[in-house]
Tab-separated table of C-alpha atoms and ligand atoms in Angstrom:
chain	number	residue	atom	x	y	z
I	688	UNK	CA	-69.877	-22.330	-123.668
I	689	UNK	CA	-70.578	-25.201	-126.038
I	690	UNK	CA	-69.089	-25.860	-129.446
I	691	UNK	CA	-66.015	-24.411	-131.079
I	692	UNK	CA	-65.003	-20.857	-130.159
I	693	UNK	CA	-65.285	-19.155	-133.561
I	694	UNK	CA	-66.698	-15.795	-134.653
I	695	UNK	CA	-68.762	-17.156	-137.581
I	696	UNK	CA	-70.435	-20.560	-138.010
I	697	UNK	CA	-69.116	-20.881	-141.550
I	698	UNK	CA	-65.640	-21.514	-140.079
I	699	UNK	CA	-66.785	-24.895	-138.731
I	700	UNK	CA	-68.990	-25.953	-141.659
I	701	UNK	CA	-67.940	-29.330	-143.172
I	702	UNK	CA	-65.211	-28.563	-145.705
I	703	UNK	CA	-66.895	-30.293	-148.670
I	704	UNK	CA	-69.958	-28.086	-148.137
I	705	UNK	CA	-67.736	-25.000	-148.041
I	706	UNK	CA	-66.111	-25.984	-151.336
I	707	UNK	CA	-69.470	-26.729	-152.964
I	708	UNK	CA	-70.816	-23.350	-151.928
I	709	UNK	CA	-67.633	-21.633	-153.158
I	710	UNK	CA	-68.040	-23.203	-156.606
I	711	UNK	CA	-71.658	-22.017	-156.714
I	712	UNK	CA	-70.654	-18.482	-155.727
I	713	UNK	CA	-67.752	-18.476	-158.194
I	714	UNK	CA	-70.115	-19.480	-161.014
I	715	UNK	CA	-72.378	-16.572	-160.086
I	716	UNK	CA	-69.446	-14.144	-159.844
I	717	UNK	CA	-68.134	-15.112	-163.293
I	718	UNK	CA	-71.528	-14.623	-164.936
I	719	UNK	CA	-72.068	-11.360	-163.100
I	720	UNK	CA	-68.683	-9.919	-164.122
I	721	UNK	CA	-69.443	-10.611	-167.769
I	722	UNK	CA	-72.112	-7.904	-167.415
I	723	UNK	CA	-70.370	-5.539	-165.021
I	724	UNK	CA	-66.668	-5.435	-165.932
I	725	UNK	CA	-65.358	-4.488	-169.371
I	726	UNK	CA	-62.001	-6.185	-168.752
I	727	UNK	CA	-63.508	-9.467	-167.574
I	728	UNK	CA	-66.143	-9.502	-170.332
I	729	UNK	CA	-63.245	-9.452	-172.821
I	730	UNK	CA	-61.146	-11.955	-170.857
I	731	UNK	CA	-64.001	-14.472	-170.643
I	732	UNK	CA	-64.922	-14.064	-174.321
I	733	UNK	CA	-61.318	-14.556	-175.414
I	734	UNK	CA	-61.041	-17.700	-173.291
I	735	UNK	CA	-64.221	-19.073	-174.894
I	736	UNK	CA	-66.123	-19.065	-171.609
I	737	UNK	CA	-69.817	-18.708	-172.392
I	738	UNK	CA	-72.752	-17.499	-170.292
I	739	UNK	CA	-73.623	-21.030	-169.161
I	740	UNK	CA	-70.150	-21.811	-167.800
I	741	UNK	CA	-70.296	-23.575	-164.449
I	742	UNK	CA	-67.604	-24.328	-161.872
I	743	UNK	CA	-68.066	-27.921	-160.702
I	744	UNK	CA	-64.555	-28.806	-159.644
I	745	UNK	CA	-61.110	-27.243	-159.210
I	746	UNK	CA	-59.996	-28.118	-162.732
I	747	UNK	CA	-62.955	-26.170	-164.258
I	748	UNK	CA	-61.460	-23.004	-162.801
I	749	UNK	CA	-58.215	-23.451	-164.743
I	750	UNK	CA	-60.118	-22.572	-167.952
I	751	UNK	CA	-60.270	-18.965	-166.727
I	752	UNK	CA	-57.085	-17.001	-167.466
I	753	UNK	CA	-55.061	-15.793	-164.490
I	754	UNK	CA	-55.020	-12.099	-163.569
I	755	UNK	CA	-51.564	-10.960	-162.515
I	756	UNK	CA	-50.198	-7.621	-161.309
I	757	UNK	CA	-49.212	-6.690	-164.866
I	758	UNK	CA	-52.773	-7.198	-166.095
I	759	UNK	CA	-54.030	-4.887	-163.351
I	760	UNK	CA	-51.394	-2.294	-164.240
I	761	UNK	CA	-52.384	-2.437	-167.911
I	762	UNK	CA	-56.068	-2.127	-166.976
I	763	UNK	CA	-55.357	0.921	-164.783
I	764	UNK	CA	-53.274	2.532	-167.530
I	765	UNK	CA	-55.941	1.909	-170.188
I	766	UNK	CA	-58.715	3.462	-168.134
I	767	UNK	CA	-57.484	5.596	-165.216
I	768	UNK	CA	-57.988	6.042	-162.379
I	769	UNK	CA	-59.509	2.641	-161.423
I	770	UNK	CA	-59.053	0.587	-164.575
I	771	UNK	CA	-61.092	-1.346	-167.123
I	772	UNK	CA	-61.923	-3.980	-164.519
I	773	UNK	CA	-63.946	-1.499	-162.415
I	774	UNK	CA	-67.402	-3.055	-162.067
I	775	UNK	CA	-69.477	-0.262	-160.515
I	776	UNK	CA	-70.334	3.314	-161.364
I	777	UNK	CA	-67.410	5.472	-160.121
I	778	UNK	CA	-69.848	7.396	-157.916
I	779	UNK	CA	-70.409	4.203	-155.870
I	780	UNK	CA	-66.737	4.102	-154.800
I	781	UNK	CA	-66.196	5.577	-151.339
I	782	UNK	CA	-62.600	4.537	-150.597
I	783	UNK	CA	-59.439	4.019	-152.654
I	784	UNK	CA	-56.482	1.973	-151.434
I	785	UNK	CA	-53.011	1.682	-152.879
I	786	UNK	CA	-50.985	-1.514	-152.901
I	787	UNK	CA	-47.225	-1.662	-152.771
I	788	UNK	CA	-46.221	-2.474	-156.300
I	789	UNK	CA	-43.176	-4.714	-156.441
I	790	UNK	CA	-41.990	-2.732	-159.441
I	791	UNK	CA	-42.201	0.749	-157.996
I	792	UNK	CA	-45.373	2.706	-158.703
I	793	UNK	CA	-48.465	1.904	-156.595
I	794	UNK	CA	-51.473	0.034	-157.932
I	795	UNK	CA	-54.953	1.294	-156.964
I	796	UNK	CA	-58.380	-0.141	-156.326
I	797	UNK	CA	-61.718	1.139	-155.186
I	798	UNK	CA	-64.062	-0.048	-152.451
I	799	UNK	CA	-67.801	0.499	-152.086
I	800	UNK	CA	-69.397	0.639	-148.614
I	801	UNK	CA	-70.275	-3.067	-149.026
I	802	UNK	CA	-66.664	-3.887	-149.966
I	803	UNK	CA	-65.433	-2.123	-146.829
I	804	UNK	CA	-67.934	-4.090	-144.757
I	805	UNK	CA	-67.018	-7.424	-146.393
I	806	UNK	CA	-63.338	-6.883	-145.570
I	807	UNK	CA	-64.217	-5.849	-142.028
I	808	UNK	CA	-66.164	-9.100	-141.484
I	809	UNK	CA	-63.295	-11.147	-142.867
I	810	UNK	CA	-60.635	-9.359	-140.812
I	811	UNK	CA	-62.685	-9.581	-137.615
I	812	UNK	CA	-62.865	-13.363	-138.133
I	813	UNK	CA	-59.084	-13.525	-138.463
I	814	UNK	CA	-58.320	-11.364	-135.438
I	815	UNK	CA	-60.815	-13.352	-133.348
I	816	UNK	CA	-59.163	-16.631	-134.394
I	817	UNK	CA	-55.793	-15.164	-133.392
I	818	UNK	CA	-57.027	-14.257	-129.924
I	819	UNK	CA	-58.268	-10.647	-129.954
I	820	UNK	CA	-61.629	-10.123	-128.232
I	821	UNK	CA	-64.245	-7.331	-128.091
I	822	UNK	CA	-63.134	-4.694	-125.608
I	823	UNK	CA	-59.425	-5.451	-126.011
I	824	UNK	CA	-57.246	-2.346	-126.394
I	825	UNK	CA	-55.299	-3.142	-129.578
I	826	UNK	CA	-52.328	-1.147	-130.802
I	827	UNK	CA	-52.034	-0.979	-134.591
I	828	UNK	CA	-48.356	-0.899	-135.654
I	829	UNK	CA	-48.418	-1.924	-139.299
I	830	UNK	CA	-47.881	0.736	-141.964
I	831	UNK	CA	-50.749	3.222	-141.696
I	832	UNK	CA	-49.843	6.123	-143.929
I	833	UNK	CA	-49.381	4.890	-147.471
I	834	UNK	CA	-52.832	3.672	-148.393
I	835	UNK	CA	-51.764	0.071	-147.823
I	836	UNK	CA	-54.468	-2.416	-146.957
I	837	UNK	CA	-52.794	-3.202	-143.623
I	838	UNK	CA	-53.556	0.371	-142.540
I	839	UNK	CA	-57.005	1.994	-142.416
I	840	UNK	CA	-58.843	-1.202	-143.516
I	841	UNK	CA	-57.329	-3.073	-140.556
I	842	UNK	CA	-58.466	-0.315	-138.189
I	843	UNK	CA	-61.989	-0.907	-139.545
I	844	UNK	CA	-61.627	-4.713	-139.083
I	845	UNK	CA	-60.610	-4.298	-135.440
I	846	UNK	CA	-63.577	-1.992	-134.842
I	847	UNK	CA	-65.879	-4.534	-136.481
I	848	UNK	CA	-64.627	-7.078	-133.942
I	849	UNK	CA	-65.413	-4.631	-131.147
I	850	UNK	CA	-61.814	-4.001	-130.131
I	851	UNK	CA	-60.645	-0.581	-128.922
I	852	UNK	CA	-58.191	0.418	-131.647
I	853	UNK	CA	-55.201	2.674	-131.086
I	854	UNK	CA	-54.030	3.449	-134.634
I	855	UNK	CA	-50.429	4.567	-134.220
I	856	UNK	CA	-48.961	2.803	-137.263
I	857	UNK	CA	-45.391	1.668	-137.818
I	858	UNK	CA	-44.472	5.134	-139.151
I	859	UNK	CA	-45.125	6.495	-135.638
I	860	UNK	CA	-41.801	4.934	-134.724
I	861	UNK	CA	-40.544	2.617	-132.016
I	862	UNK	CA	-40.526	5.165	-129.208
I	863	UNK	CA	-44.111	6.313	-129.726
I	864	UNK	CA	-45.452	2.777	-130.170
I	865	UNK	CA	-43.840	1.584	-126.934
I	866	UNK	CA	-44.927	4.708	-125.030
I	867	UNK	CA	-48.539	4.296	-126.158
I	868	UNK	CA	-48.451	0.549	-125.406
I	869	UNK	CA	-47.446	1.419	-121.846
I	870	UNK	CA	-49.727	4.448	-121.319
I	871	UNK	CA	-52.848	2.737	-122.694
I	872	UNK	CA	-52.035	-0.728	-121.318
I	873	UNK	CA	-52.675	-2.257	-124.749
I	874	UNK	CA	-53.361	-5.995	-124.480
I	875	UNK	CA	-53.133	-6.633	-128.243
I	876	UNK	CA	-50.508	-5.599	-130.768
I	877	UNK	CA	-50.572	-6.128	-134.519
I	878	UNK	CA	-47.354	-5.529	-136.425
I	879	UNK	CA	-44.709	-7.158	-138.628
I	880	UNK	CA	-42.877	-10.072	-136.965
I	881	UNK	CA	-39.388	-8.588	-137.232
I	882	UNK	CA	-40.665	-5.282	-135.884
I	883	UNK	CA	-42.279	-7.111	-132.943
I	884	UNK	CA	-38.839	-8.507	-132.083
I	885	UNK	CA	-37.220	-5.100	-132.413
I	886	UNK	CA	-39.845	-3.438	-130.185
I	887	UNK	CA	-39.326	-6.105	-127.521
I	888	UNK	CA	-35.552	-5.563	-127.638
I	889	UNK	CA	-35.927	-1.792	-127.264
I	890	UNK	CA	-38.674	-1.639	-124.590
I	891	UNK	CA	-36.633	-1.472	-121.407
I	892	UNK	CA	-34.293	1.306	-122.522
I	893	UNK	CA	-37.153	3.251	-124.161
I	894	UNK	CA	-40.005	3.098	-121.629
I	895	UNK	CA	-38.183	1.804	-118.571
I	896	UNK	CA	-39.828	-1.614	-118.373
I	897	UNK	CA	-39.158	-4.766	-120.375
I	898	UNK	CA	-41.809	-5.754	-122.907
I	899	UNK	CA	-42.638	-8.759	-120.725
I	900	UNK	CA	-43.961	-6.318	-118.098
I	901	UNK	CA	-46.161	-4.374	-120.517
I	902	UNK	CA	-49.834	-5.437	-120.704
I	903	UNK	CA	-49.614	-7.004	-124.195
I	904	UNK	CA	-50.704	-10.638	-124.003
I	905	UNK	CA	-51.559	-11.307	-127.639
I	906	UNK	CA	-49.688	-10.381	-130.834
I	907	UNK	CA	-50.925	-10.765	-134.389
I	908	UNK	CA	-48.121	-10.565	-136.930
I	909	UNK	CA	-48.060	-10.533	-140.704
I	910	UNK	CA	-47.075	-8.499	-143.732
I	911	UNK	CA	-43.820	-10.416	-144.109
I	912	UNK	CA	-42.753	-13.989	-143.383
I	913	UNK	CA	-41.401	-14.819	-139.930
I	914	UNK	CA	-44.363	-15.285	-137.596
I	915	UNK	CA	-44.672	-18.926	-138.608
I	916	UNK	CA	-40.967	-19.700	-138.262
I	917	UNK	CA	-40.709	-21.535	-134.900
I	918	UNK	CA	-37.460	-19.913	-133.737
I	919	UNK	CA	-38.748	-16.407	-134.557
I	920	UNK	CA	-42.157	-17.036	-133.004
I	921	UNK	CA	-40.636	-18.325	-129.776
I	922	UNK	CA	-38.402	-15.239	-129.506
I	923	UNK	CA	-41.412	-12.935	-130.037
I	924	UNK	CA	-43.433	-14.822	-127.423
I	925	UNK	CA	-40.582	-14.838	-124.905
I	926	UNK	CA	-39.780	-11.168	-125.620
I	927	UNK	CA	-43.357	-10.090	-124.871
I	928	UNK	CA	-44.496	-12.896	-122.563
I	929	UNK	CA	-47.489	-13.143	-124.920
I	930	UNK	CA	-48.911	-15.426	-127.595
I	931	UNK	CA	-48.072	-14.686	-131.212
I	932	UNK	CA	-50.329	-15.724	-134.100
I	933	UNK	CA	-49.615	-15.202	-137.772
I	934	UNK	CA	-52.035	-13.911	-140.432
I	935	UNK	CA	-51.709	-13.841	-144.225
I	936	UNK	CA	-53.619	-12.060	-146.933
I	937	UNK	CA	-53.091	-10.363	-150.200
I	938	UNK	CA	-53.329	-6.629	-150.566
I	939	UNK	CA	-55.304	-6.872	-153.820
I	940	UNK	CA	-57.827	-9.461	-152.559
I	941	UNK	CA	-58.172	-8.868	-148.817
I	942	UNK	CA	-55.770	-7.987	-146.026
I	943	UNK	CA	-56.436	-11.150	-144.039
I	944	UNK	CA	-57.555	-14.407	-145.652
I	945	UNK	CA	-55.669	-16.838	-143.411
I	946	UNK	CA	-55.213	-16.712	-139.640
I	947	UNK	CA	-53.756	-18.914	-136.953
I	948	UNK	CA	-55.869	-20.092	-134.030
I	949	UNK	CA	-54.504	-20.603	-130.484
I	950	UNK	CA	-53.087	-23.984	-131.644
I	951	UNK	CA	-50.524	-21.993	-133.690
I	952	UNK	CA	-49.953	-24.862	-136.098
I	953	UNK	CA	-50.494	-23.005	-139.385
I	954	UNK	CA	-52.979	-20.456	-140.708
I	955	UNK	CA	-56.607	-21.473	-141.300
I	956	UNK	CA	-58.492	-20.261	-144.360
I	957	UNK	CA	-61.187	-17.893	-143.111
I	958	UNK	CA	-62.622	-16.542	-146.389
I	959	UNK	CA	-65.255	-19.303	-146.847
I	960	UNK	CA	-68.086	-17.098	-148.154
I	961	UNK	CA	-65.965	-14.151	-149.331
I	962	UNK	CA	-62.871	-15.394	-151.180
I	963	UNK	CA	-62.094	-18.515	-153.183
I	964	UNK	CA	-58.501	-19.708	-152.762
I	965	UNK	CA	-56.997	-22.201	-155.199
I	966	UNK	CA	-53.762	-24.056	-154.567
I	967	UNK	CA	-51.972	-24.683	-157.872
I	968	UNK	CA	-48.681	-26.034	-159.105
I	969	UNK	CA	-46.738	-22.807	-159.843
I	970	UNK	CA	-45.186	-24.199	-163.022
I	971	UNK	CA	-47.964	-26.320	-164.532
I	972	UNK	CA	-50.928	-24.334	-163.189
I	973	UNK	CA	-52.758	-27.559	-162.277
I	974	UNK	CA	-54.773	-27.883	-159.038
I	975	UNK	CA	-52.936	-29.221	-155.979
I	976	UNK	CA	-54.906	-31.216	-153.405
I	977	UNK	CA	-54.585	-29.442	-150.012
I	978	UNK	CA	-53.220	-32.417	-148.050
I	979	UNK	CA	-50.503	-32.160	-145.384
I	980	UNK	CA	-47.125	-31.559	-147.021
I	981	UNK	CA	-48.579	-30.296	-150.320
I	982	UNK	CA	-46.919	-27.206	-151.790
I	983	UNK	CA	-48.366	-24.704	-154.243
I	984	UNK	CA	-49.072	-21.107	-155.188
I	985	UNK	CA	-52.232	-19.356	-153.967
I	986	UNK	CA	-54.630	-18.023	-156.605
I	987	UNK	CA	-57.552	-15.918	-155.373
I	988	UNK	CA	-61.005	-15.035	-156.687
I	989	UNK	CA	-63.028	-12.375	-154.848
I	990	UNK	CA	-66.579	-13.706	-154.415
I	991	UNK	CA	-68.186	-10.567	-153.018
I	992	UNK	CA	-66.218	-7.682	-154.522
I	993	UNK	CA	-68.344	-4.908	-155.990
I	994	UNK	CA	-65.925	-2.212	-157.181
I	995	UNK	CA	-62.618	-3.786	-158.218
I	996	UNK	CA	-63.235	-7.476	-158.915
I	997	UNK	CA	-60.509	-10.047	-159.400
I	998	UNK	CA	-60.843	-13.460	-161.035
I	999	UNK	CA	-58.027	-15.938	-160.393
I	1000	UNK	CA	-55.548	-13.367	-159.100
I	1001	UNK	CA	-52.008	-14.737	-159.041
I	1002	UNK	CA	-50.723	-13.971	-155.532
I	1003	UNK	CA	-47.130	-15.109	-155.971
I	1004	UNK	CA	-47.296	-16.607	-152.463
I	1005	UNK	CA	-45.875	-20.094	-152.178
I	1006	UNK	CA	-47.342	-22.100	-149.343
I	1007	UNK	CA	-47.075	-25.474	-147.680
I	1008	UNK	CA	-50.152	-27.218	-146.258
I	1009	UNK	CA	-49.445	-28.138	-142.630
I	1010	UNK	CA	-52.634	-30.018	-141.801
I	1011	UNK	CA	-56.329	-30.520	-142.402
I	1012	UNK	CA	-57.567	-31.018	-138.840
I	1013	UNK	CA	-57.316	-28.826	-135.765
I	1014	UNK	CA	-58.131	-28.880	-132.080
I	1015	UNK	CA	-59.995	-25.555	-132.468
I	1016	UNK	CA	-62.754	-27.139	-134.559
I	1017	UNK	CA	-62.199	-25.029	-137.672
I	1018	UNK	CA	-62.642	-27.228	-140.743
I	1019	UNK	CA	-60.363	-25.500	-143.228
I	1020	UNK	CA	-56.858	-26.691	-143.938
I	1021	UNK	CA	-53.863	-24.867	-142.450
I	1022	UNK	CA	-50.760	-23.575	-144.164
I	1023	UNK	CA	-47.684	-21.454	-143.888
I	1024	UNK	CA	-46.145	-19.226	-146.547
I	1025	UNK	CA	-42.507	-20.047	-147.243
I	1026	UNK	CA	-41.695	-17.717	-150.101
I	1027	UNK	CA	-42.816	-15.840	-153.162
I	1028	UNK	CA	-42.546	-16.905	-156.777
I	1029	UNK	CA	-40.722	-13.633	-157.458
I	1030	UNK	CA	-38.027	-13.923	-154.776
I	1031	UNK	CA	-36.768	-17.376	-155.607
I	1032	UNK	CA	-33.048	-17.622	-156.299
I	1033	UNK	CA	-31.350	-20.361	-158.253
I	1034	UNK	CA	-27.966	-21.370	-156.830
I	1035	UNK	CA	-26.230	-24.015	-158.954
I	1036	UNK	CA	-29.621	-25.259	-160.058
I	1037	UNK	CA	-31.063	-25.438	-156.526
I	1038	UNK	CA	-34.162	-23.358	-155.674
I	1039	UNK	CA	-33.419	-21.114	-152.691
I	1040	UNK	CA	-35.971	-18.975	-150.841
I	1041	UNK	CA	-34.603	-16.187	-148.641
I	1042	UNK	CA	-37.077	-17.052	-145.858
I	1043	UNK	CA	-35.656	-20.578	-145.658
I	1044	UNK	CA	-32.203	-19.086	-145.062
I	1045	UNK	CA	-33.675	-16.685	-142.492
I	1046	UNK	CA	-35.229	-19.623	-140.656
I	1047	UNK	CA	-31.843	-21.323	-140.312
I	1048	UNK	CA	-30.051	-18.148	-139.213
I	1049	UNK	CA	-32.768	-17.348	-136.631
I	1050	UNK	CA	-32.140	-20.768	-135.081
I	1051	UNK	CA	-28.644	-19.600	-134.071
I	1052	UNK	CA	-29.860	-16.876	-131.678
I	1053	UNK	CA	-28.455	-15.618	-129.313
I	1054	UNK	CA	-25.106	-16.219	-131.088
I	1055	UNK	CA	-26.681	-14.077	-133.836
I	1056	UNK	CA	-29.378	-11.393	-133.508
I	1057	UNK	CA	-31.240	-13.299	-136.214
I	1058	UNK	CA	-30.876	-10.382	-138.663
I	1059	UNK	CA	-29.462	-11.471	-142.031
I	1060	UNK	CA	-29.271	-10.501	-145.656
I	1061	UNK	CA	-28.412	-12.304	-148.833
I	1062	UNK	CA	-26.092	-10.242	-151.021
I	1063	UNK	CA	-26.747	-10.539	-154.733
I	1064	UNK	CA	-23.337	-9.655	-156.170
I	1065	UNK	CA	-24.399	-10.911	-159.591
I	1066	UNK	CA	-26.966	-9.940	-162.245
I	1067	UNK	CA	-30.384	-11.601	-162.162
I	1068	UNK	CA	-31.404	-14.330	-159.750
I	1069	UNK	CA	-29.198	-17.206	-160.826
I	1070	UNK	CA	-25.634	-17.889	-159.763
I	1071	UNK	CA	-23.195	-20.746	-160.002
I	1072	UNK	CA	-20.990	-19.286	-157.262
I	1073	UNK	CA	-21.401	-19.546	-153.502
I	1074	UNK	CA	-24.222	-17.328	-152.251
I	1075	UNK	CA	-22.965	-14.534	-149.978
I	1076	UNK	CA	-24.930	-14.289	-146.735
I	1077	UNK	CA	-24.302	-11.750	-143.973
I	1078	UNK	CA	-25.521	-12.475	-140.454
I	1079	UNK	CA	-25.356	-10.274	-137.389
I	1080	UNK	CA	-23.347	-11.302	-134.348
I	1081	UNK	CA	-25.540	-11.492	-131.191
I	1082	UNK	CA	-25.358	-8.489	-128.857
I	1083	UNK	CA	-23.793	-10.608	-126.072
I	1084	UNK	CA	-21.500	-12.622	-128.374
I	1085	UNK	CA	-17.834	-11.874	-129.067
I	1086	UNK	CA	-15.867	-11.806	-132.311
I	1087	UNK	CA	-14.032	-14.935	-131.078
I	1088	UNK	CA	-17.080	-16.980	-132.066
I	1089	UNK	CA	-17.386	-15.463	-135.587
I	1090	UNK	CA	-15.480	-18.149	-137.463
I	1091	UNK	CA	-17.258	-21.011	-135.689
I	1092	UNK	CA	-20.654	-19.356	-136.144
I	1093	UNK	CA	-20.022	-18.833	-139.871
I	1094	UNK	CA	-18.929	-22.462	-140.192
I	1095	UNK	CA	-21.965	-23.773	-138.269
I	1096	UNK	CA	-24.452	-21.781	-140.379
I	1097	UNK	CA	-22.704	-22.754	-143.616
I	1098	UNK	CA	-22.929	-26.381	-142.664
I	1099	UNK	CA	-26.602	-26.148	-141.582
I	1100	UNK	CA	-27.445	-24.487	-144.919
I	1101	UNK	CA	-25.556	-27.173	-146.818
I	1102	UNK	CA	-27.360	-29.990	-145.048
I	1103	UNK	CA	-30.881	-28.487	-144.993
I	1104	UNK	CA	-31.042	-26.395	-148.167
I	1105	UNK	CA	-28.416	-28.231	-150.232
I	1106	UNK	CA	-26.416	-25.256	-151.454
I	1107	UNK	CA	-23.059	-23.734	-150.625
I	1108	UNK	CA	-23.186	-20.409	-148.752
I	1109	UNK	CA	-20.380	-17.973	-148.091
I	1110	UNK	CA	-21.343	-16.733	-144.607
I	1111	UNK	CA	-19.916	-13.497	-143.182
I	1112	UNK	CA	-20.552	-12.333	-139.619
I	1113	UNK	CA	-21.110	-8.581	-139.159
I	1114	UNK	CA	-21.529	-6.539	-135.969
I	1115	UNK	CA	-24.908	-6.155	-134.228
I	1116	UNK	CA	-26.878	-3.228	-135.683
I	1117	UNK	CA	-25.026	-3.275	-139.019
I	1118	UNK	CA	-28.036	-4.649	-140.841
I	1119	UNK	CA	-30.805	-2.073	-141.105
I	1120	UNK	CA	-33.265	-2.604	-138.213
I	1121	UNK	CA	-36.930	-3.294	-139.019
I	1122	UNK	CA	-39.118	-0.244	-139.585
I	1123	UNK	CA	-42.389	0.516	-141.315
I	1124	UNK	CA	-41.458	-1.425	-144.456
I	1125	UNK	CA	-40.908	-5.114	-144.989
I	1126	UNK	CA	-37.562	-6.399	-143.810
I	1127	UNK	CA	-35.245	-6.765	-146.797
I	1128	UNK	CA	-33.718	-10.227	-146.801
I	1129	UNK	CA	-31.968	-9.649	-150.107
I	1130	UNK	CA	-29.703	-6.784	-151.106
I	1131	UNK	CA	-28.296	-6.213	-154.564
I	1132	UNK	CA	-24.661	-5.144	-154.454
I	1133	UNK	CA	-22.950	-5.468	-157.805
I	1134	UNK	CA	-19.136	-5.397	-157.868
I	1135	UNK	CA	-19.165	-2.265	-160.064
I	1136	UNK	CA	-21.298	-0.410	-157.485
I	1137	UNK	CA	-24.474	-0.546	-159.596
I	1138	UNK	CA	-27.855	-1.185	-158.042
S	2066	ZN	ZN1	-57.155	-24.276	-135.362
């Protein structure tokens, strides 16, 4: 074979051409939504954006107001069931998905047959980058039952790639997933990173063989941070004797917009002709140049969405650019997600992201299982006291090491994250094991017993 091993040519197109074509498509999308979507017609009018508005560089985009989850909620409430932003006749919608609202009730959006197909193309690109191939038997073990975009849409993406999908879903439970993995000799597994670790730990006692002796040779993880944390990735890979690539998306825009290649040095953007992704300063809202080391929040515009369009959707995902070149030949920059704008804590004026703490704790395996939680024993997200962190003792470790382990982690946190932690070691299994939902890194436990 000659040339880079990619599913679609657009992945290796020179990056400046990709950006130019994205601006052209974004201009078209904005003009089109003025006619098709009541919400966006109003939004554009109020922002003074006329019919001849053109996107020529990243700063032009900042003239368009952001759409956040609250705006979507308000739109849905004003015009149920699919909101004022709906841009097609309701009879054209053939699928409705629900996203996990961070504030409780689900948020909904519709898909037309073309929307389903667009997502499938995008997802197939991501799974191919991460190592799945046509004909591979792939076990689906993300949440499948709640209408989340990691469920049925991902099944469709894997079929688009030509994989043989076994849609068990995380709700099927550890025992069923491992049994099916063994019976069907699945070579691919997609699931959440912490759940991948848990499954590996439980394999031998559940199906009689260690995960390293199952047929899985390629894992794709996502849905929560962890897959890109080196100490967690290496435990997943050792636990399964398989490669582990991370993917990232946004349930409102598309399940998979970023995917690692075999180089596993950060996730490539794969939405070239389907999604526009802006990197912006989360406080000032100004564009950030995607150079190695740059940090920003991802803002997404759907370039092909028919039913439920989104202009400049605020993802809340905070990312760091890891590089702009790769051995695989893909031309997009690569990143990793290190936190969300809504889970940042402020400890004596220092910004703290739970995933950064998790990364440090995971580095102390096998003295710890890697499971941890931050206990918020105060109101809000700001404290001037030491931050309480509970970490699990490793299954082979003894209580004799507890004090030293707590001291070592406290000191690593102080030197790397510059805040004072109050680390407590708890027994293995005391922290809720991973299941169908995201692993909770933070638990609110107020002194008065309130939640
Ligand atoms: Zn690459």
